[in-house]
Amino acid sequence: MSCYDSSETDQISRIRRFNRYYTALLGLLRSRYLGGPVGYGEARVLFELGRRPGCRAVELGRDLGLDRGYLSRLLASLFKRALISKKPDPTDLRSSLLDLTPKGRTVWEDLNRHSDGLVRSLLAALPVREQAELVRAMDRIVEILESREQPPE
Amino acid sequence: MSCYDSSETDQISRIRRFNRYYTALLGLLRSRYLGGPVGYGEARVLFELGRRPGCRAVELGRDLGLDRGYLSRLLASLFKRALISKKPDPTDLRSSLLDLTPKGRTVWEDLNRHSDGLVRSLLAALPVREQAELVRAMDRIVEILESREQPPE
DNA sequence: CTAATAAGTTGACTTTGTCAACTTATTTTA
DNA sequence: TAAAATAAGTTGACAAAGTCAACTTATTAG
C-alpha cells in the first residue's frame, strides 16, 4: 500500500473519518445555540424561511429534511410567538405562504450574526493561506457532491 | 466583488453554505440507521469503542461529546444487551475498562459494513477523478482544522 | 487529614424526531 | 365529470436524544 493509496477501501475510510470529524464540529457549533431565543429546529426553519420568503411548508420540509408533523409543530410554535406570518396560497387552499414577521426578521438577523461569529472565530484560528484553502476545499466538495446524478433520496 | 472574492464575509458565507450542505448529507446518512439493531447514539459508542478497546467511559464521552448521564445510560443499555463488557480499572476504582463482547464485535462489524456501504454508494455516483478529488479535499479540511491552536472547546 | 475534584449513576425533565390517522383540497383517470 | 388517488397540513401518541443537577464513591491536592 503506497503513500497515495487510493483503493476504494482507503477512500471510504477517509471519507468516514471526515464524517466523524465534521459531525463533531457541527455538534460543537450546534451546541452554541443552546439557551438561545429559539431551539435549533426552529432556528433552521427561520433561517431557511429568511432565505426563501413566501415559500410553503412543504418546500421547507423538503429542503430541511423534516417530518411533516414535526415541521407543522415548529411552524405553529413560531407562529404563536409572532415570528412568522401566513397568508393564503391563492393557487392551493391547503397551503399557506409563509414569511418572517418584522420580529422574526430581527431574530433571523440575530441568528445569522451568531452563526457568522462562530464561523469567524473558527477562521480566525487559522493562517490566512489556510483560510483560503479551507474555503476552496469546501466549495469543491459541495460542487462535486452536487454533480451526482442521483443524490441519495 | 471579483469572481475570486475572498473577503471575510464571503468566506464565512461559503463555510456556512458548506455546513448546511453537509448537515443535510450527514442527516441523510444518519437516517439510514433507523430501525437498526442499535440506535444512533449506541452505534456511535459501539463504533468508538471498537476503535479503542479497553477505554474508559470518560474518554468515550470526551471524544464523542456526550453528556455523562446520557453516556452512562447508553453504556448500561449496551451492557444489558451483552454488547460490551466491563472489567475493573486497576488504577481507578471509580472507572471500568470497557470492551466489545464477541457479540458486540459482530454488531460493530455489521455497523461498519453498513456505513461503508452508504459511503460506497455515494462514491459510486461520481467519476473516478472526482472521487479522488473529493477525498483529497476532505483530508485537507481535517488537516487544516486540526492545525488550529485552540480548537473551540 | 481535609477539601476539592473526578467518574459514574440516577431522576426528572426538555427537545427532537417518528409514525399513523385524520381532514381538507387538488389532481388523475376511467 | 364522478370516483379514486394523491398531496398539504394537523393532531395524538410515542420514542429517541439530549440536558441538568443531585448524589455516591474514589482519587488527588493542599
Coordinates of C-alpha atoms (C1' of nucleotides) in Angstrom, one line a residue:
Chain A
M1 CA 0.0 0.0 0.0
S2 CA 1.7 3.2 -1.2
C3 CA 1.6 6.5 0.5
Y4 CA -1.0 7.6 -2.1
D5 CA -3.2 4.5 -1.8
S6 CA -6.5 5.3 -3.4
S7 CA -8.1 2.0 -3.2
E8 CA -11.8 2.1 -2.7
T9 CA -11.4 0.8 0.9
D10 CA -9.0 3.6 1.7
Q11 CA -11.2 6.2 0.2
I12 CA -14.2 5.0 2.1
S13 CA -12.3 5.1 5.4
R14 CA -11.0 8.6 4.7
I15 CA -14.5 9.8 4.0
R16 CA -15.8 8.2 7.1
R17 CA -13.0 9.9 9.0
F18 CA -14.1 13.2 7.6
N19 CA -17.7 12.5 8.5
R20 CA -16.7 11.7 12.1
Y21 CA -14.6 14.8 12.3
Y22 CA -17.3 17.1 10.8
T23 CA -20.1 15.5 12.9
A24 CA -18.2 16.5 16.0
L25 CA -17.5 20.0 14.6
L26 CA -21.1 20.6 13.7
G27 CA -22.2 19.3 17.0
L28 CA -20.0 21.9 18.6
L29 CA -21.4 24.7 16.6
R30 CA -24.9 23.4 17.2
S31 CA -24.4 23.3 20.9
R32 CA -23.8 27.0 20.9
Y33 CA -27.4 27.5 20.1
L34 CA -28.4 26.2 23.5
G35 CA -30.4 28.6 25.6
G36 CA -31.0 30.9 22.6
P37 CA -34.3 32.6 21.9
V38 CA -35.4 29.7 19.6
G39 CA -34.5 26.0 19.6
Y40 CA -32.2 24.5 16.9
G41 CA -35.1 23.1 14.8
E42 CA -36.9 26.4 14.9
A43 CA -33.7 28.2 14.1
R44 CA -33.2 26.1 11.0
V45 CA -36.8 26.8 9.9
L46 CA -36.4 30.5 10.5
F47 CA -33.1 30.6 8.7
E48 CA -34.4 28.8 5.6
L49 CA -37.5 30.9 5.6
G50 CA -35.5 34.1 5.7
R51 CA -33.8 32.9 2.5
R52 CA -36.9 31.9 0.7
P53 CA -39.7 34.4 1.6
G54 CA -43.2 33.4 0.7
C55 CA -42.5 29.7 0.5
R56 CA -44.8 26.9 1.5
A57 CA -44.3 24.4 4.4
V58 CA -43.9 21.5 2.1
E59 CA -40.9 23.2 0.5
L60 CA -39.3 23.9 3.8
G61 CA -39.8 20.3 4.8
R62 CA -38.2 19.0 1.7
D63 CA -35.2 21.3 1.9
L64 CA -34.6 20.7 5.6
G65 CA -35.5 17.1 5.6
L66 CA -38.0 17.5 8.3
D67 CA -41.0 15.3 9.0
R68 CA -44.3 16.9 8.1
G69 CA -45.8 16.6 11.6
Y70 CA -42.6 17.9 13.3
L71 CA -42.5 20.8 10.9
S72 CA -46.1 21.6 11.5
R73 CA -45.4 22.0 15.2
L74 CA -42.3 24.0 14.7
L75 CA -44.2 26.4 12.5
A76 CA -47.1 26.5 14.9
S77 CA -44.7 27.5 17.7
L78 CA -43.0 30.2 15.5
F79 CA -46.5 31.5 14.5
K80 CA -47.7 31.6 18.1
R81 CA -44.6 33.7 19.0
A82 CA -45.3 36.0 16.1
L83 CA -42.0 35.3 14.3
I84 CA -43.7 34.1 11.1
S85 CA -46.9 35.0 9.3
K86 CA -49.1 33.0 6.9
K87 CA -51.2 34.2 4.1
P88 CA -53.5 32.0 1.9
D89 CA -51.9 30.5 -1.1
P90 CA -54.1 31.6 -4.0
T91 CA -53.2 28.5 -6.0
D92 CA -53.8 25.9 -3.3
L93 CA -56.2 26.3 -0.4
R94 CA -54.4 23.6 1.5
S95 CA -51.2 25.6 1.8
S96 CA -50.2 28.9 3.2
L97 CA -47.4 31.2 2.0
L98 CA -45.0 31.7 4.9
D99 CA -43.0 34.8 5.8
L100 CA -41.0 36.2 8.6
T101 CA -42.6 39.0 10.5
P102 CA -40.5 42.1 11.4
K103 CA -39.9 40.5 14.8
G104 CA -39.0 37.2 13.1
R105 CA -36.6 39.1 10.8
T106 CA -34.9 40.5 13.8
V107 CA -34.4 37.1 15.4
W108 CA -33.2 35.9 12.0
E109 CA -30.6 38.6 11.9
D110 CA -29.5 37.7 15.4
L111 CA -29.2 34.1 14.5
N112 CA -27.1 35.0 11.4
R113 CA -24.9 37.2 13.4
H114 CA -24.4 34.5 15.9
S115 CA -23.6 31.8 13.3
D116 CA -21.3 34.2 11.5
G117 CA -19.5 34.8 14.7
L118 CA -19.0 31.1 15.4
V119 CA -17.5 30.6 11.9
R120 CA -15.5 33.8 12.1
S121 CA -13.8 32.5 15.3
L122 CA -13.0 29.3 13.6
L123 CA -11.4 31.1 10.7
A124 CA -9.5 33.4 13.0
A125 CA -7.7 30.5 14.4
L126 CA -6.1 29.8 11.0
P127 CA -3.3 31.4 9.0
V128 CA -4.6 33.4 6.0
R129 CA -3.3 30.8 3.5
E130 CA -5.2 28.0 5.3
Q131 CA -8.3 30.1 5.5
A132 CA -8.4 30.4 1.7
E133 CA -7.5 26.8 1.2
L134 CA -10.2 25.6 3.6
V135 CA -12.9 27.6 1.8
R136 CA -11.8 26.4 -1.5
A137 CA -11.8 22.7 -0.4
M138 CA -15.4 23.2 1.0
D139 CA -16.6 24.8 -2.2
R140 CA -15.1 21.9 -4.2
I141 CA -16.8 19.3 -2.1
V142 CA -20.2 20.8 -2.5
E143 CA -19.6 21.2 -6.2
I144 CA -18.5 17.6 -6.6
L145 CA -21.3 16.2 -4.5
E146 CA -23.9 18.3 -6.2
S147 CA -22.8 16.9 -9.5
R148 CA -24.0 13.5 -8.6
E149 CA -26.6 12.0 -10.9
Q150 CA -28.8 10.7 -8.2
P151 CA -28.3 12.3 -4.9
P152 CA -29.4 9.6 -2.4
E153 CA -33.1 10.4 -1.9
Chain B
M1 CA -16.6 42.0 -6.0
S2 CA -14.4 39.8 -8.1
C3 CA -15.0 36.3 -9.1
Y4 CA -12.4 35.3 -6.5
D5 CA -13.7 37.5 -3.7
S6 CA -12.1 36.2 -0.5
S7 CA -13.4 38.9 1.8
E8 CA -14.0 37.5 5.3
T9 CA -17.8 37.9 4.8
D10 CA -17.6 35.9 1.6
Q11 CA -15.5 33.2 3.3
I12 CA -17.9 32.9 6.2
S13 CA -20.9 32.6 3.9
R14 CA -19.2 29.9 1.9
I15 CA -18.3 27.9 5.0
R16 CA -21.9 28.3 6.3
R17 CA -23.1 27.0 3.0
F18 CA -20.9 24.0 3.3
N19 CA -22.1 23.4 6.8
R20 CA -25.7 23.5 5.6
Y21 CA -25.0 21.1 2.8
Y22 CA -23.0 18.7 5.0
T23 CA -25.6 18.8 7.8
A24 CA -28.2 17.6 5.3
L25 CA -25.9 14.9 4.0
L26 CA -25.0 13.6 7.4
G27 CA -28.6 13.7 8.3
L28 CA -29.3 11.5 5.3
L29 CA -26.6 9.0 6.2
R30 CA -27.8 9.1 9.8
S31 CA -31.4 8.4 8.9
R32 CA -30.2 5.1 7.4
Y33 CA -29.6 3.8 10.9
L34 CA -33.3 3.9 11.7
G35 CA -34.7 0.6 12.7
G36 CA -31.3 -1.0 13.0
P37 CA -30.3 -3.2 15.9
V38 CA -29.0 -0.3 17.9
G39 CA -29.9 3.4 18.0
Y40 CA -27.6 6.1 16.6
G41 CA -26.2 7.1 19.9
E42 CA -25.4 3.5 20.8
A43 CA -23.9 3.0 17.4
R44 CA -21.6 5.9 17.9
V45 CA -20.5 4.5 21.2
L46 CA -20.0 1.0 19.9
F47 CA -18.1 2.3 16.9
E48 CA -15.7 4.3 19.0
L49 CA -15.3 1.5 21.5
G50 CA -14.4 -0.8 18.6
R51 CA -11.5 1.5 17.7
R52 CA -10.3 2.0 21.3
P53 CA -10.5 -1.3 23.1
G54 CA -10.2 -1.1 26.9
C55 CA -11.0 2.6 27.2
R56 CA -12.9 4.2 30.0
A57 CA -16.3 5.9 29.8
V58 CA -14.9 9.4 30.4
E59 CA -12.7 9.1 27.3
L60 CA -15.6 8.0 25.2
G61 CA -17.6 10.9 26.5
R62 CA -14.9 13.4 25.7
D63 CA -14.3 12.1 22.2
L64 CA -18.0 11.8 21.2
G65 CA -19.0 15.0 23.1
L66 CA -21.7 13.2 25.1
D67 CA -23.1 14.2 28.4
R68 CA -22.0 11.9 31.3
G69 CA -25.5 10.9 32.2
Y70 CA -26.6 10.2 28.7
L71 CA -23.5 8.1 28.1
S72 CA -24.0 6.2 31.3
R73 CA -27.4 5.1 30.1
L74 CA -26.2 4.3 26.6
L75 CA -23.5 2.1 28.1
A76 CA -26.0 0.5 30.5
S77 CA -28.2 -0.4 27.6
L78 CA -25.3 -1.9 25.6
F79 CA -24.2 -3.8 28.7
K80 CA -27.6 -5.2 29.4
R81 CA -27.7 -6.5 25.8
A82 CA -24.3 -8.0 26.2
L83 CA -22.7 -6.0 23.5
I84 CA -20.0 -4.6 25.8
S85 CA -18.1 -5.8 28.9
K86 CA -16.6 -4.0 31.8
K87 CA -13.6 -5.0 33.9
P88 CA -12.3 -3.1 36.9
D89 CA -9.7 -0.4 36.2
P90 CA -6.8 -1.4 38.4
T91 CA -5.7 2.2 38.6
D92 CA -9.1 3.8 39.4
L93 CA -11.9 2.0 41.2
R94 CA -14.4 4.5 40.0
S95 CA -13.9 3.5 36.4
S96 CA -14.3 0.4 34.4
L97 CA -12.3 -0.6 31.3
L98 CA -14.8 -1.2 28.5
D99 CA -14.6 -3.6 25.7
L100 CA -16.8 -5.1 23.0
T101 CA -18.0 -8.6 23.6
P102 CA -17.8 -11.1 20.7
K103 CA -21.5 -10.3 20.1
G104 CA -20.7 -6.6 20.3
R105 CA -17.9 -7.1 17.8
T106 CA -20.3 -8.7 15.4
V107 CA -22.7 -5.8 15.6
W108 CA -19.8 -3.5 15.3
E109 CA -18.8 -5.2 12.1
D110 CA -22.3 -5.0 10.8
L111 CA -22.4 -1.3 11.5
N112 CA -19.2 -0.8 9.7
R113 CA -20.2 -2.7 6.8
H114 CA -23.4 -0.7 6.7
S115 CA -21.6 2.6 6.9
D116 CA -19.1 1.6 4.3
G117 CA -21.9 0.7 2.0
L118 CA -23.5 4.1 2.4
V119 CA -20.3 5.9 1.6
R120 CA -19.5 3.5 -1.2
S121 CA -22.8 4.3 -2.9
L122 CA -22.0 7.9 -2.6
L123 CA -18.6 7.4 -4.2
A124 CA -20.1 5.2 -6.9
A125 CA -22.2 8.1 -8.1
L126 CA -19.1 10.1 -9.1
P127 CA -16.5 9.8 -11.8
V128 CA -13.2 8.4 -10.7
R129 CA -11.4 11.8 -10.9
E130 CA -14.0 13.4 -8.7
Q131 CA -13.8 10.5 -6.2
A132 CA -10.1 11.2 -5.7
E133 CA -10.5 14.9 -5.6
L134 CA -13.3 14.6 -3.0
V135 CA -11.2 12.5 -0.7
R136 CA -8.3 14.8 -1.1
A137 CA -10.4 17.9 -0.2
M138 CA -11.8 16.1 2.9
D139 CA -8.3 15.1 4.0
R140 CA -7.1 18.6 3.6
I141 CA -10.0 20.1 5.6
V142 CA -9.4 17.8 8.5
E143 CA -5.7 18.6 8.3
I144 CA -6.3 22.3 8.3
L145 CA -8.8 22.3 11.1
E146 CA -6.7 20.1 13.2
S147 CA -3.9 22.5 12.9
R148 CA -5.8 25.1 14.9
E149 CA -4.1 26.3 18.0
Q150 CA -7.2 26.3 20.1
P151 CA -9.9 24.0 18.7
P152 CA -13.1 25.5 20.2
E153 CA -13.7 23.6 23.4
Chain C
dC1 C1' -6.4 14.7 57.1
dT2 C1' -9.5 17.6 54.9
dA3 C1' -11.1 19.8 50.9
dA4 C1' -11.6 19.9 46.3
dT5 C1' -12.2 17.4 42.3
dA6 C1' -13.3 13.5 39.1
dA7 C1' -16.0 9.1 37.5
dG8 C1' -20.1 7.4 37.2
dT9 C1' -25.3 6.8 38.3
dT10 C1' -29.9 8.2 38.7
dG11 C1' -34.2 11.0 38.5
dA12 C1' -36.6 14.5 36.3
dC13 C1' -37.0 16.9 32.5
dT14 C1' -36.9 19.2 27.6
dT15 C1' -36.1 18.8 22.9
dT16 C1' -36.2 16.5 18.8
dG17 C1' -37.9 13.3 15.8
dT18 C1' -41.2 9.5 14.1
dC19 C1' -45.4 7.3 12.7
dA20 C1' -50.1 6.9 11.6
dA21 C1' -54.8 8.5 11.5
dC22 C1' -57.4 12.2 10.0
dT23 C1' -59.3 16.5 7.4
dT24 C1' -59.4 19.2 3.6
dA25 C1' -58.1 20.2 -1.1
dT26 C1' -56.2 19.0 -5.6
dT27 C1' -55.2 16.0 -9.4
dT28 C1' -55.7 11.9 -12.0
dT29 C1' -58.3 8.7 -14.5
dA30 C1' -61.8 5.8 -16.0
Chain D
dT1 C1' -67.5 14.6 -14.5
dA2 C1' -67.6 11.4 -10.5
dA3 C1' -64.8 8.4 -8.1
dA4 C1' -60.2 7.3 -6.8
dA5 C1' -55.7 8.5 -5.8
dT6 C1' -52.7 11.8 -4.1
dA7 C1' -50.9 15.9 -1.6
dA8 C1' -50.7 19.6 2.3
dG9 C1' -51.2 20.1 6.7
dT10 C1' -52.8 19.0 11.6
dT11 C1' -53.0 16.2 15.6
dG12 C1' -52.2 12.4 19.1
dA13 C1' -49.3 9.1 20.8
dC14 C1' -44.8 7.8 21.1
dA15 C1' -39.8 7.0 21.0
dA16 C1' -35.2 8.7 20.9
dA17 C1' -31.9 12.0 22.1
dG18 C1' -30.0 15.2 25.0
dT19 C1' -29.7 18.2 29.4
dC20 C1' -29.2 19.3 34.2
dA21 C1' -28.5 18.7 38.9
dA22 C1' -28.2 15.8 43.0
dC23 C1' -25.9 12.1 44.7
dT24 C1' -22.3 8.2 45.8
dT25 C1' -17.8 6.7 45.8
dA26 C1' -13.0 7.2 44.7
dT27 C1' -8.9 10.0 43.8
dT28 C1' -5.9 14.0 44.2
dA29 C1' -4.3 18.3 46.0
dG30 C1' -3.2 21.3 49.7

